[in-house]
Amino acid sequence: MAQGGIGSSVKRKEDARFLTGRGTYVDDIVRPGQTHAVFVRSPHAHAKIKAVKTAEALKAPGVVAVLTGADLAADKVGNLPAGWLIHSKDGTPMVEPGHMALVADKVRHVGDQVAVVVAETKDQAREAAALVEVDYEPLPAMVGLAQAIAPGAALVHDQAKANTCYDWHLGDKAATDAAFAKAHKVVTLDLVNNRLIPNAIEPRAAIGEFDRVTGDLTLYTTSQNPHLIRLLLSAFTMGVPEHKLRVVAPDVGGGFGSKIFHYAEEFVTLWAARRIGRPVKWTATRSEAFMSDAHGRDHVTHCELALDKEGRFLGLRERTLANMGAYLSQFAPSVPTYLHATLLAGCYTTPAIYSEVRAVFTNTVPVDAYRGAGRPEATYLIERLVDVAAREMGMDRVDIRRKNLIPKDKFPYQTPVALQYDSGDYQATLDAALKKADWAGFEKRRAEAKARGKLRGIGISTYVEACGIAPSAVVGALGGRVGLWESAHVRVHPTGSITIFTGAHSHGQSHETTFAQLAAEKLGVSTDQVEVVHGDTAKSAFAMGTYGSRSLAVGGTAIVNAIDKIIAKGKKIAAHLLEASEGDVDFKDGKFTVRGTDRAKAFGEVVLAAYIPHKYPANLEPGLEESAVYDPKNFTFPAGCHICEVEIDPDTGVTQVIAFTAVDDVGTVINPMVVEGQVHGGVAQGIGQALLEGAQYDDQGQLLSGSFLGYTMPRAGDLPSYQVGTEVTACTHNPLGVKGVGEVGAIGSPPAVIGAVCDAIGVRHIEMPATPERVWRAIRDAKKA
């Protein structure tokens, strides 16, 4: 029998090294002859570069090189690509400005890279970087979205008129307008999805290395998808054949999407290493991370919901301004479009939906995917509209949701915004969450809090998301520039131990545990016999990496498909050993048996035979290892219900999350402990967005929240003990039935938290983050109304 197979809360295999300080991160790596890089960054949000003077820096002790945008231009390398092409309503392609890794002509946000200093030590590089003189001619900074699209606004990129990247739409406008025309009630809402800064526990880092003899280049980097980085280095920034490039992403301390992308610094370290013939290492300071890691969210939306007199949804429409920042990061064009608008049906039977999205360049850090990537923005929009609709229709918030949820017997369900949901039971997750949270007993708790001088509120959200970012053919048709399948290679060694080589990358997802559980379940072995290898393009087959909660649904299915090939070959060998027909051999619980008899061979016996001449059939190759590629037929669709209770001090506006309940349907649960941990982390980030976090710029484009002194991260004391549960409807198009869990907590929680705050203080809406000042003012304004 398998030890630690599917459904077991196996302790994480990777924790032994992490908890004892034996993990290996990029900054831990020291290469022979290693030098250190420090970047010269723009202090201006928008300025022309008139001159870059490096003479004094070159004279500084220990300096090996000082490189600028002029050097990049001379080498004809360094343009960072976008990975998605969006077309505007009129069919024209989006405006796609160049994005040089070292800027030569004009800086476009505070922190833009202007030069890099390479020296023997980090301190020497830092001191020399201060000696680089850049002559800037400041230009007006376009910071806010409304400012950037106003008539006469300064252009971030000359080719982007009115600072517009694209003006896109999705849905049937005529049908939606007709739905609104016949509505009994139209609810309108203006809302902001606040800009977030990812703040993974490990800052980004990179080491570039060049082998003068072979011409091979190796990049050690904090990446969620090393194969994709190698592809982009080869095709765009370095222009080197892929077989001459190796990308290694060792242990990575969190990403949340921000480590998907190909950043300037990792390219520059590799390019500089080739120029000087020595390894070049760069590790971001936390201040650099704030001004150079891709930010998340940042939408300004006007939305409307049409209802009939019974409270049934007839139509939904939105107009969103989406901030791209100064440049297009890799996934950025897709986030407010195909990863957002396609989810505007939510869990509901809304028959007509129309979305308009205008992507805007500003003089701020580029914005890209952050945990959930478009799905949290869609859920927040829908659920806030539903709460306001309930308020204005005089309906109960649960009843209006229940009335509009997609029934279980309607799956597969085709939404009006392209997606087809394959499975779900939204009533079940709603009922389970209401019971677990004791929704019925809330008014008693509210009264008790009132007696203590506190304002208590409860909020609810029901959500669905799309995971897997697939299939490749659909992604390509929607503007994706690479396929999004996954591959796996599984090797069973002669003694029965197993190595899984996967292109998925683990940076907190527990792949080394859950992928081992798949092998344990399928092959009837212990997880201790299974090793998972990832993060090195020289070891694993080409694959697209980890994001969009796709690792198990896509990468895990590739592993299972490879194991199925191993079992099929094992049956041939077992039949040979047992002198039986292959069709009569079954495999279960680690044994090959001849059906209807007691004749059997253990998995280990068959494995060893696969490597011994004459023990396996003459028409088979020796060994037992197989590869597989999986390109899914559809997205997967996790869903759930989140309920939040808060207490607010009316004198200070301080909000405390008292209780949080999350019941999610993530399909088959491989490891309940890991699932619960993923939900905990996602909810913490959702609470952070709702109450605490928000990137703030002044009107000159200076990042005011450029450190933890100005950017409030959630702490343990800000979070409650969670109640977490699962309901299971299996995904119908992957053999595991899994849907994905990595992002659900960050998707369902913000509207539940804001709904609770609004309920506590009796207001229609409050913007995120609901800081003490914002809540205090809302309380005062409500009293005046």
PDB file of C-alpha atoms in Angstrom, residues 56 71 78 88 115 148 160 223 596 610 715:
ATOM      1  CA  GLU A  56      34.937  58.849 -11.756  1.00  0.00           C
ATOM      2  CA  ASP A  71      26.812  49.666 -24.255  1.00  0.00           C
ATOM      3  CA  GLY A  78      18.546  44.054 -24.018  1.00  0.00           C
ATOM      4  CA  SER A  88      -8.189  47.110 -29.320  1.00  0.00           C
ATOM      5  CA  ALA A 115      23.696  52.020 -15.452  1.00  0.00           C
ATOM      6  CA  ALA A 148      -2.522  60.241 -17.703  1.00  0.00           C
ATOM      7  CA  ALA A 160       1.168  55.754 -27.122  1.00  0.00           C
ATOM      8  CA  SER A 223      12.350  32.693 -10.918  1.00  0.00           C
ATOM      9  CA  GLY A 596      -7.984 -14.552 -11.290  1.00  0.00           C
ATOM     10  CA  ALA A 610      13.665  -3.896 -16.323  1.00  0.00           C
ATOM     11  CA  ARG A 715       1.255  40.849  10.866  1.00  0.00           C
TER      12      ARG A 715
END
